[in-house]
Coordinates of C-alpha atoms in Angstrom, one line a residue:
X1 CA 0.5 -36.8 18.6
X2 CA -1.7 -35.0 16.1
X3 CA 0.1 -32.3 14.8
X4 CA -1.0 -28.5 14.8
X5 CA -1.0 -27.0 11.6
X6 CA -2.1 -23.7 9.9
X7 CA -5.3 -23.4 7.7
X8 CA -2.5 -22.3 4.8
X9 CA -0.4 -25.6 5.0
X10 CA -3.4 -28.2 4.8
X11 CA -1.9 -29.0 1.2
X12 CA 0.7 -30.7 3.0
X13 CA -1.7 -32.9 5.2
X14 CA -4.0 -33.8 2.8
X15 CA -5.8 -37.1 4.5
X16 CA -4.1 -36.8 7.4
X17 CA -5.6 -36.1 10.8
X18 CA -4.8 -32.7 12.0
X19 CA -5.6 -30.3 15.0
X20 CA -6.0 -26.4 14.4
X21 CA -7.3 -23.0 16.2
X22 CA -9.4 -21.4 14.2
X23 CA -12.4 -19.0 14.4
X24 CA -16.2 -19.3 13.0
X25 CA -17.2 -16.9 10.0
X26 CA -20.2 -18.3 8.9
X27 CA -22.4 -21.4 9.4
X28 CA -25.1 -23.3 7.6
X29 CA -26.8 -26.5 8.3
X30 CA -28.4 -28.9 6.1
X31 CA -30.2 -31.8 8.3
X32 CA -27.3 -34.0 9.3
X33 CA -24.4 -31.9 7.9
X34 CA -23.2 -28.8 9.2
X35 CA -20.4 -26.5 7.0
X36 CA -18.5 -24.1 9.4
X37 CA -16.7 -21.7 7.4
X38 CA -13.3 -20.9 9.4
X39 CA -10.5 -19.0 9.3
X40 CA -7.2 -18.8 11.4
X41 CA -5.4 -15.7 10.3
X42 CA -3.7 -17.7 7.7
X43 CA -6.6 -18.1 5.2
X44 CA -10.2 -19.1 4.8
X45 CA -11.6 -22.7 4.5
X46 CA -14.5 -25.0 5.4
X47 CA -15.1 -27.4 8.2
X48 CA -17.7 -30.2 7.7
X49 CA -19.3 -32.0 10.9
X50 CA -21.5 -35.1 9.9
X51 CA -23.7 -36.2 12.4
X52 CA -23.0 -39.9 11.8
X53 CA -19.1 -39.6 12.0
X54 CA -19.1 -37.6 15.2
X55 CA -20.6 -37.7 18.7
X56 CA -23.9 -36.2 19.8
X57 CA -22.0 -33.9 22.1
X58 CA -19.6 -32.6 19.0
X59 CA -22.5 -32.1 16.3
X60 CA -24.5 -30.3 19.1
X61 CA -21.7 -28.1 19.9
X62 CA -21.1 -27.8 16.1
X63 CA -24.8 -26.6 15.8
X64 CA -24.7 -23.9 19.0
X65 CA -21.6 -22.0 17.4
X66 CA -21.9 -18.3 16.8
X67 CA -19.8 -16.3 14.5
X68 CA -16.3 -15.7 16.0
X69 CA -16.6 -18.4 18.3
X70 CA -13.3 -19.4 18.9
X71 CA -12.1 -23.1 19.1
X72 CA -9.8 -25.7 18.5
X73 CA -10.7 -28.5 16.3
X74 CA -9.3 -31.8 14.8
X75 CA -10.3 -33.5 12.0
X76 CA -8.7 -35.0 8.3
X77 CA -7.7 -32.6 5.4
X78 CA -9.4 -33.2 2.0
X79 CA -9.2 -31.6 -1.4
X80 CA -12.4 -29.4 -2.4
X81 CA -11.5 -28.3 -5.9
X82 CA -15.1 -26.1 -5.8
X83 CA -13.5 -23.7 -3.3
X84 CA -11.1 -20.9 -3.7
X85 CA -8.9 -22.3 -1.3
X86 CA -8.6 -25.9 -2.7
X87 CA -9.1 -27.8 0.8
X88 CA -11.7 -28.7 3.6
X89 CA -11.7 -30.6 6.6
X90 CA -13.8 -33.0 7.9
X91 CA -13.9 -32.3 11.9
X92 CA -14.0 -35.1 14.3
X93 CA -13.7 -33.1 17.7
X94 CA -14.3 -29.6 18.6
X95 CA -13.1 -28.1 21.9
X96 CA -14.8 -24.5 22.4
X97 CA -12.5 -21.5 23.9
X98 CA -15.3 -18.4 23.2
X99 CA -18.9 -18.5 21.8
X100 CA -20.5 -15.2 22.2
X101 CA -23.4 -14.3 20.3
X102 CA -24.3 -10.9 18.9
X103 CA -21.1 -10.4 16.3
X104 CA -22.1 -6.9 14.8
X105 CA -20.9 -7.3 11.5
X106 CA -23.1 -10.3 10.0
X107 CA -22.8 -12.2 6.9
X108 CA -24.5 -9.4 4.6
X109 CA -23.9 -6.2 3.1
X110 CA -23.2 -3.2 5.6
X111 CA -22.7 0.3 4.6
X112 CA -18.9 1.7 4.7
X113 CA -20.0 4.1 7.5
X114 CA -20.8 1.0 9.5
X115 CA -18.0 -1.1 8.5
X116 CA -15.8 2.1 9.5
X117 CA -17.2 2.3 12.7
X118 CA -16.4 -1.0 13.4
X119 CA -12.9 -1.5 11.4
X120 CA -11.4 -3.2 14.5
X121 CA -13.4 -6.4 13.4
X122 CA -13.9 -5.7 10.0
X123 CA -10.3 -6.6 9.5
X124 CA -11.4 -9.8 10.2
X125 CA -13.5 -10.2 6.9
X126 CA -11.9 -11.9 3.3
X127 CA -11.2 -8.5 2.0
X128 CA -9.3 -6.6 4.7
X129 CA -7.5 -10.2 5.1
X130 CA -6.4 -10.5 1.5
X131 CA -5.6 -7.3 1.1
X132 CA -3.3 -7.1 4.4
X133 CA -1.7 -10.4 2.8
X134 CA -0.6 -8.6 -0.3
X135 CA 0.5 -5.5 1.7
X136 CA 2.7 -7.7 3.6
X137 CA 4.3 -9.5 0.5
X138 CA 4.8 -5.7 -1.0
X139 CA 6.5 -4.4 2.0
X140 CA 8.8 -7.7 1.8
X141 CA 9.3 -7.2 -1.3
X142 CA 10.3 -3.3 -1.3
X143 CA 12.7 -4.1 1.5
X144 CA 14.3 -6.9 -0.6
X145 CA 14.5 -5.4 -3.7
X146 CA 16.3 -2.3 -2.0
X147 CA 18.6 -4.8 0.0
X148 CA 20.0 -6.7 -3.4
X149 CA 20.3 -2.9 -4.9
X150 CA 22.7 -2.0 -1.9
X151 CA 20.6 0.5 -0.2
X152 CA 20.2 0.7 3.4
X153 CA 17.2 1.4 5.5
X154 CA 17.1 4.9 7.0
X155 CA 14.7 6.0 9.7
X156 CA 13.1 10.1 8.9
X157 CA 11.9 12.0 12.1
X158 CA 8.1 12.1 12.2
X159 CA 8.0 15.3 13.8
X160 CA 9.9 18.2 11.2
X161 CA 10.5 21.6 11.6
X162 CA 10.2 22.4 7.3
X163 CA 8.7 21.3 5.0
X164 CA 9.4 19.6 1.6
X165 CA 6.7 21.0 -0.1
X166 CA 5.1 24.1 2.1
X167 CA 2.5 24.2 5.3
X168 CA -0.5 24.6 3.7
X169 CA -1.8 20.7 4.6
X170 CA 0.4 19.9 7.2
X171 CA -0.6 19.4 11.1
X172 CA 0.9 21.8 13.2
X173 CA 2.2 20.9 16.5
X174 CA 3.5 23.1 19.6
X175 CA 6.6 21.5 20.4
X176 CA 7.9 22.9 23.4
X177 CA 7.1 26.6 22.1
X178 CA 8.5 25.7 18.7
X179 CA 6.7 25.1 15.6
X180 CA 6.6 21.9 14.2
X181 CA 4.7 19.6 11.9
X182 CA 3.9 16.1 11.4
X183 CA 5.6 14.9 8.4
X184 CA 4.8 15.2 5.3
X185 CA 7.8 13.4 3.8
X186 CA 10.7 11.9 4.7
X187 CA 12.7 12.9 1.9
X188 CA 14.7 15.9 3.4
X189 CA 16.1 14.2 6.0
X190 CA 16.7 11.1 3.4
X191 CA 19.1 13.2 1.4
X192 CA 20.6 13.6 4.9
X193 CA 21.3 9.6 4.6
X194 CA 22.1 9.7 1.0
X195 CA 25.0 12.2 1.6
X196 CA 26.0 10.0 4.4
X197 CA 25.5 6.1 2.9
X198 CA 24.8 7.1 -1.0
X199 CA 21.9 4.9 -1.3
X200 CA 19.0 4.9 1.2
X201 CA 15.4 4.5 1.4
X202 CA 12.9 5.5 4.5
X203 CA 9.7 3.7 4.8
X204 CA 7.2 5.0 7.3
X205 CA 4.0 7.1 8.1
X206 CA 3.2 10.7 6.6
X207 CA 0.4 12.8 7.0
X208 CA -1.9 15.6 5.5
X209 CA -4.0 18.0 6.9
X210 CA -6.9 17.5 3.8
X211 CA -10.2 15.3 4.4
X212 CA -9.9 11.4 3.5
X213 CA -12.7 11.1 1.0
X214 CA -11.0 9.5 -1.9
X215 CA -8.3 7.4 -3.5
X216 CA -6.2 10.2 -3.8
X217 CA -6.7 12.0 -0.2
X218 CA -5.5 10.4 3.3
X219 CA -4.7 12.1 6.0
X220 CA -2.4 9.4 7.0
X221 CA -0.6 6.9 4.6
X222 CA 2.7 5.2 4.0
X223 CA 5.5 6.1 2.0
X224 CA 8.4 4.3 0.9
X225 CA 11.2 7.2 0.0
X226 CA 14.6 6.4 -1.6
X227 CA 17.4 8.7 -2.0
X228 CA 20.6 8.2 -3.6
X229 CA 23.7 9.8 -4.5
X230 CA 25.7 10.0 -7.6
X231 CA 22.7 9.5 -9.4
X232 CA 20.9 11.4 -12.3
X233 CA 16.9 11.3 -13.3
X234 CA 17.1 9.0 -16.1
X235 CA 19.2 6.3 -13.8
X236 CA 16.3 6.8 -11.0
X237 CA 13.6 6.1 -13.3
X238 CA 15.6 3.0 -14.4
X239 CA 15.4 1.7 -10.6
X240 CA 11.6 2.9 -10.2
X241 CA 11.0 0.5 -12.9
X242 CA 12.8 -2.2 -11.7
X243 CA 11.2 -1.6 -8.0
X244 CA 7.7 -2.0 -9.7
X245 CA 8.6 -5.1 -11.6
X246 CA 10.0 -6.7 -8.9
X247 CA 7.5 -6.0 -6.5
X248 CA 4.7 -6.7 -8.5
X249 CA 6.3 -10.1 -9.7
X250 CA 6.5 -10.8 -5.8
X251 CA 3.1 -10.3 -5.5
X252 CA 1.8 -12.6 -8.4
X253 CA 4.1 -15.2 -7.2
X254 CA 3.1 -15.0 -3.6
X255 CA -0.5 -14.2 -3.3
X256 CA -2.6 -16.2 -5.8
X257 CA -5.2 -17.2 -3.5
X258 CA -5.5 -13.4 -1.9
X259 CA -5.9 -12.2 -5.2
X260 CA -8.6 -14.7 -5.6
X261 CA -10.4 -13.7 -2.8
X262 CA -10.9 -9.9 -4.1
X263 CA -11.4 -11.2 -7.6
X264 CA -8.6 -9.6 -9.0
X265 CA -7.3 -10.8 -12.4
X266 CA -3.7 -11.2 -12.1
X267 CA -3.4 -11.0 -15.8
X268 CA -4.0 -7.5 -15.7
X269 CA -1.0 -7.0 -13.5
X270 CA 1.8 -9.1 -15.6
X271 CA 3.0 -6.5 -18.3
X272 CA 4.2 -4.5 -15.4
X273 CA 6.6 -7.4 -14.4
X274 CA 7.6 -7.1 -18.1
X275 CA 8.9 -3.8 -17.8
X276 CA 9.1 -1.3 -20.8
X277 CA 7.5 1.5 -19.2
X278 CA 6.3 4.3 -21.7
X279 CA 8.2 7.3 -20.8
X280 CA 6.3 10.4 -21.8
X281 CA 7.2 14.1 -21.7
X282 CA 4.7 16.5 -20.0
X283 CA 4.4 18.3 -22.9
X284 CA 3.3 15.2 -24.9
X285 CA 0.7 14.3 -21.9
X286 CA -0.8 17.8 -22.6
X287 CA -1.3 17.1 -26.1
X288 CA -2.6 13.3 -25.6
X289 CA -5.3 15.2 -22.9
X290 CA -6.1 18.0 -25.9
X291 CA -6.6 15.7 -28.5
X292 CA -9.2 14.0 -26.8
X293 CA -10.9 17.0 -26.3
X294 CA -10.2 17.4 -22.6
X295 CA -10.1 21.0 -21.3
X296 CA -6.4 21.3 -20.2
X297 CA -3.4 23.7 -21.4
X298 CA -0.1 23.7 -20.5
X299 CA 0.9 24.7 -17.0
X300 CA -1.8 23.3 -15.2
X301 CA -1.6 20.4 -12.7
X302 CA -3.1 16.9 -14.0
X303 CA -6.4 16.2 -11.9
X304 CA -7.2 12.9 -10.7
X305 CA -9.4 12.4 -14.3
X306 CA -6.5 13.6 -16.4
X307 CA -4.5 11.0 -14.7
X308 CA -6.9 8.5 -15.0
X309 CA -7.3 8.9 -19.0
X310 CA -4.0 8.9 -19.7
X311 CA -3.1 5.7 -17.4
X312 CA -6.0 4.0 -19.5
X313 CA -4.4 4.3 -22.5
X314 CA -1.7 1.5 -21.4
X315 CA -1.4 -1.8 -19.9
X316 CA 1.5 -1.0 -17.7
X317 CA 2.9 1.9 -15.8
X318 CA 3.8 5.1 -17.5
X319 CA 6.2 8.0 -16.8
X320 CA 5.5 11.4 -17.5
X321 CA 8.6 13.5 -17.5
X322 CA 9.8 17.1 -16.6
X323 CA 6.8 19.2 -15.2
X324 CA 7.0 23.0 -15.4
X325 CA 8.3 24.3 -12.4
X326 CA 5.2 26.5 -11.2
X327 CA 3.6 23.0 -10.0
X328 CA 6.3 21.1 -8.4
X329 CA 8.4 21.8 -5.2
X330 CA 11.3 23.9 -4.4
X331 CA 13.7 21.4 -4.2
X332 CA 13.8 20.2 -7.6
X333 CA 16.6 20.7 -10.4
X334 CA 15.6 22.7 -13.2
X335 CA 16.2 21.3 -16.7
X336 CA 19.3 22.7 -18.5
X337 CA 17.5 22.5 -21.5
X338 CA 14.2 24.0 -20.7
X339 CA 14.6 26.1 -17.5
X340 CA 10.6 26.3 -17.1
X341 CA 11.2 22.9 -16.4
X342 CA 12.2 20.6 -13.5
X343 CA 13.8 16.9 -14.3
X344 CA 10.9 15.1 -12.8
X345 CA 8.4 12.5 -13.6
X346 CA 5.7 11.0 -11.9
X347 CA 4.3 7.1 -12.6
X348 CA 1.0 6.6 -13.0
X349 CA -0.3 3.2 -12.7
X350 CA -2.8 1.6 -15.3
X351 CA -6.4 1.0 -15.1
X352 CA -7.1 4.5 -14.4
X353 CA -5.2 4.5 -10.9
X354 CA -3.3 7.3 -11.5
X355 CA -0.2 8.5 -9.5
X356 CA 1.8 5.9 -7.4
X357 CA 5.4 7.4 -7.7
X358 CA 6.3 11.3 -7.7
X359 CA 10.2 11.9 -8.7
X360 CA 12.9 14.2 -9.4
X361 CA 16.6 14.5 -9.5
X362 CA 17.2 17.3 -6.5
X363 CA 19.2 20.5 -7.1
X364 CA 22.7 20.2 -5.8
X365 CA 23.7 23.4 -6.3
X366 CA 23.9 26.0 -3.2
X367 CA 23.1 29.6 -4.9
X368 CA 20.6 27.7 -7.1
X369 CA 18.8 26.1 -4.5
X370 CA 19.1 29.2 -1.8
X371 CA 17.3 31.0 -4.3
X372 CA 14.2 28.5 -5.2
X373 CA 13.8 28.5 -1.4
X374 CA 13.6 32.2 -1.9
X375 CA 11.4 32.0 -4.9
X376 CA 9.1 29.5 -2.9
X377 CA 8.6 32.0 0.0
X378 CA 9.9 29.9 2.4
X379 CA 12.1 30.8 5.9
X380 CA 15.6 30.1 4.9
X381 CA 16.5 30.1 8.4
X382 CA 14.5 26.5 8.5
X383 CA 16.1 25.4 5.8
X384 CA 20.0 26.2 7.0
X385 CA 20.6 22.4 7.8
X386 CA 19.2 21.3 4.3
X387 CA 21.3 23.9 2.5
X388 CA 24.7 22.6 4.7
X389 CA 24.2 19.5 2.0
X390 CA 25.2 21.6 -0.7
X391 CA 27.9 23.8 0.8
X392 CA 29.6 20.4 1.9
X393 CA 30.3 17.8 -0.6
X394 CA 27.2 18.1 -2.9
X395 CA 26.8 15.9 -5.8
X396 CA 24.6 15.2 -8.1
X397 CA 21.5 13.0 -6.4
X398 CA 18.1 11.8 -7.2
X399 CA 15.2 10.4 -5.4
X400 CA 11.6 9.6 -5.7
X401 CA 8.6 8.6 -3.2
X402 CA 6.0 5.7 -3.7
X403 CA 2.6 6.2 -2.0
X404 CA 2.2 2.5 -0.7
X405 CA -1.5 3.1 -0.5
X406 CA -1.9 4.0 -4.0
X407 CA 0.1 1.2 -5.1
X408 CA -2.1 -1.4 -3.3
X409 CA -5.0 0.3 -4.4
X410 CA -4.2 -0.4 -8.0
X411 CA -2.7 -3.9 -7.1
X412 CA -5.8 -5.1 -5.1
X413 CA -8.1 -3.0 -7.6
X414 CA -9.9 -1.0 -4.9
X415 CA -12.8 1.2 -5.6
X416 CA -11.9 3.1 -2.6
X417 CA -8.5 3.3 -0.8
X418 CA -10.3 3.4 2.6
X419 CA -10.9 -0.7 2.0
X420 CA -7.0 -0.7 2.4
X421 CA -6.5 0.7 5.6
X422 CA -5.4 -1.8 8.2
X423 CA -6.6 0.2 11.3
X424 CA -8.9 2.8 12.6
X425 CA -7.8 6.1 14.1
X426 CA -9.9 7.0 16.7
X427 CA -9.5 10.5 16.5
X428 CA -11.4 10.8 13.0
X429 CA -13.9 8.0 11.7
X430 CA -13.0 9.0 8.2
X431 CA -9.1 9.3 8.6
X432 CA -6.9 6.0 7.5

């Protein structure tokens, strides 16, 4: 009996007759030969139908296929050194399932607005396919890394009463006559988990009430946020570095084909797997910008062009450490050597992609945290539960968040983060 296989397993069946179920992405004919570009959700490759090798019925069926026709095929796998995939199939038989015409996304250049309007179909194309396969490997790499480091997965709620960083950019919800917001971050709840289990990580959607028009601004994105009890900031930086090393290596080891589909040079990612990330103070970063003639003064927050300039000076991620307290959230611990700074750090990705991780040591003293909540102009009542974590069993603890789409934007070298979005949000076409 002919074995049913997936395209990705073709290398295991060279010169064997196999069966596949596929969709057609493109077609061209050269007289007595028809070339079918095929996909099955695991990879893309070419099927060849030769008039002299098949029945007239099969040849005519192949000629009649429309883009996105679905069918079973039987054929023999061969090596194909010319293709990015490396294999093709000589087709012997075709059994059509559906064959409707007028598929809206043709094999030509389409504007981004058109593709965003058809994202439910665009996902089938090569670039979104490659991005989503890489995203899946990154997700599995993150989970494997934290499991081997002794963390447990901890789920934070999506609806929240209080905000880690203020409510100016949050989606407000009337929750049974109470104010609530779509989650801006799982961090505060992650600290609850760290106090119970020592080391946890959350992974889920987070929201910002801002227009999604750049790589830095998304109304919805996914965040991975570990929180770690009994840990100071320098130890947290070590974990961040090991995480990026581990996950990036996982992608290089498992996504060679997908990186080729994106024309992404894997050697640009190789230095990240080696570690040794530079660690610059905020002061050093300010001086770097000023020496380059940029209009930047101490106390300013880095904009996208500033982060891009700094990151372009390095071939691997770089830490920027100890930002002024005036530009960071209330929950961070002040630097005992300089109370104008927090013990915090951002990680900038190389090649101009900017911030992908933000983290800090958390303030663990009850009175100090209470004062910082007041200074931030927040309602102390909303944070009573958070203050309880300092009342009872407080310890030094640290955490960070990695923006999953920002990380993928760098790994896949995307011009715009909207290319990496897996599924359309029907409320707003510009949302992720």
